[in-house]
Structure formats: C-alpha cells, structure tokens
Amino acid sequence: MAATSIPIGQVVASLLLLAATAFLLTWLAGKIYRVGILSTGKRPTLREVGHWLRAA
C-alpha cells in the first residue's frame, strides 16, 4: 500500500465543511432546547421535537 499526499484544497474543504456542520448542529440544538425544555419543562416526545423543528 503506497502512501500518497492529499491535495491541500481537499483538506481545507473538509475542515470548512466540518466547522460549518458543527456550527449548524449547535445552532439547531440551541433552538430545540430553547423552544422545548425552557418552554415546557418536561422531557420531549419525538412528535414534539418534530413540531419544534418546524416552528424554529
């Protein structure tokens, strides 16, 4: 098995995609937390989470 170098553009694109995904998921989790937990104070059901995602 031969080792090859990875083009720098692919490394940069991968890191940018990783950072964007982490930011998006953190933002989405914050919206769900704010709408759900702080509003109702109880454990959410899967149906309620679906409603919150549509409302956010």
Coordinates of C-alpha atoms in Angstrom, one line a residue:
M1 CA 0.0 0.0 0.0
A2 CA 1.6 3.3 -1.1
A3 CA 1.2 6.5 0.8
T4 CA 0.1 9.5 -1.3
S5 CA -0.3 13.1 -0.4
I6 CA -3.7 14.7 -0.1
P7 CA -4.3 17.9 -2.0
I8 CA -4.4 20.9 0.3
G9 CA -7.7 22.0 -1.2
Q10 CA -9.4 18.8 -0.1
V11 CA -8.0 19.3 3.5
V12 CA -9.3 22.9 3.6
A13 CA -12.7 21.9 2.2
S14 CA -13.0 19.1 4.7
L15 CA -12.2 21.4 7.6
L16 CA -14.6 24.1 6.4
L17 CA -17.4 21.6 6.0
L18 CA -16.7 20.2 9.5
A19 CA -16.8 23.6 11.0
A20 CA -20.0 24.6 9.2
T21 CA -21.7 21.4 10.2
A22 CA -20.7 21.8 13.9
F23 CA -22.0 25.4 13.9
L24 CA -25.3 24.4 12.2
L25 CA -25.9 21.5 14.6
T26 CA -25.0 23.6 17.7
W27 CA -27.4 26.3 16.5
L28 CA -30.2 23.8 15.8
A29 CA -29.7 22.1 19.2
G30 CA -29.9 25.6 20.9
K31 CA -33.2 26.3 19.1
I32 CA -34.7 22.9 20.1
Y33 CA -33.5 23.5 23.7
R34 CA -34.9 27.0 23.9
V35 CA -38.3 26.1 22.4
G36 CA -38.7 22.8 24.1
I37 CA -37.1 22.5 27.5
L38 CA -37.4 26.1 28.6
S39 CA -41.0 26.4 27.5
T40 CA -42.4 23.1 28.8
G41 CA -40.0 21.9 31.5
K42 CA -40.6 18.2 30.7
R43 CA -39.0 15.5 28.6
P44 CA -40.0 15.9 24.9
T45 CA -41.5 13.1 22.8
L46 CA -40.3 12.5 19.2
R47 CA -43.5 14.1 17.9
E48 CA -43.0 17.3 20.0
V49 CA -39.4 17.6 18.7
G50 CA -40.8 17.4 15.1
H51 CA -43.2 20.2 15.9
W52 CA -40.4 22.3 17.4
L53 CA -38.2 21.8 14.4
R54 CA -41.0 23.1 12.1
A55 CA -41.6 26.0 14.5
A56 CA -38.0 27.0 14.7

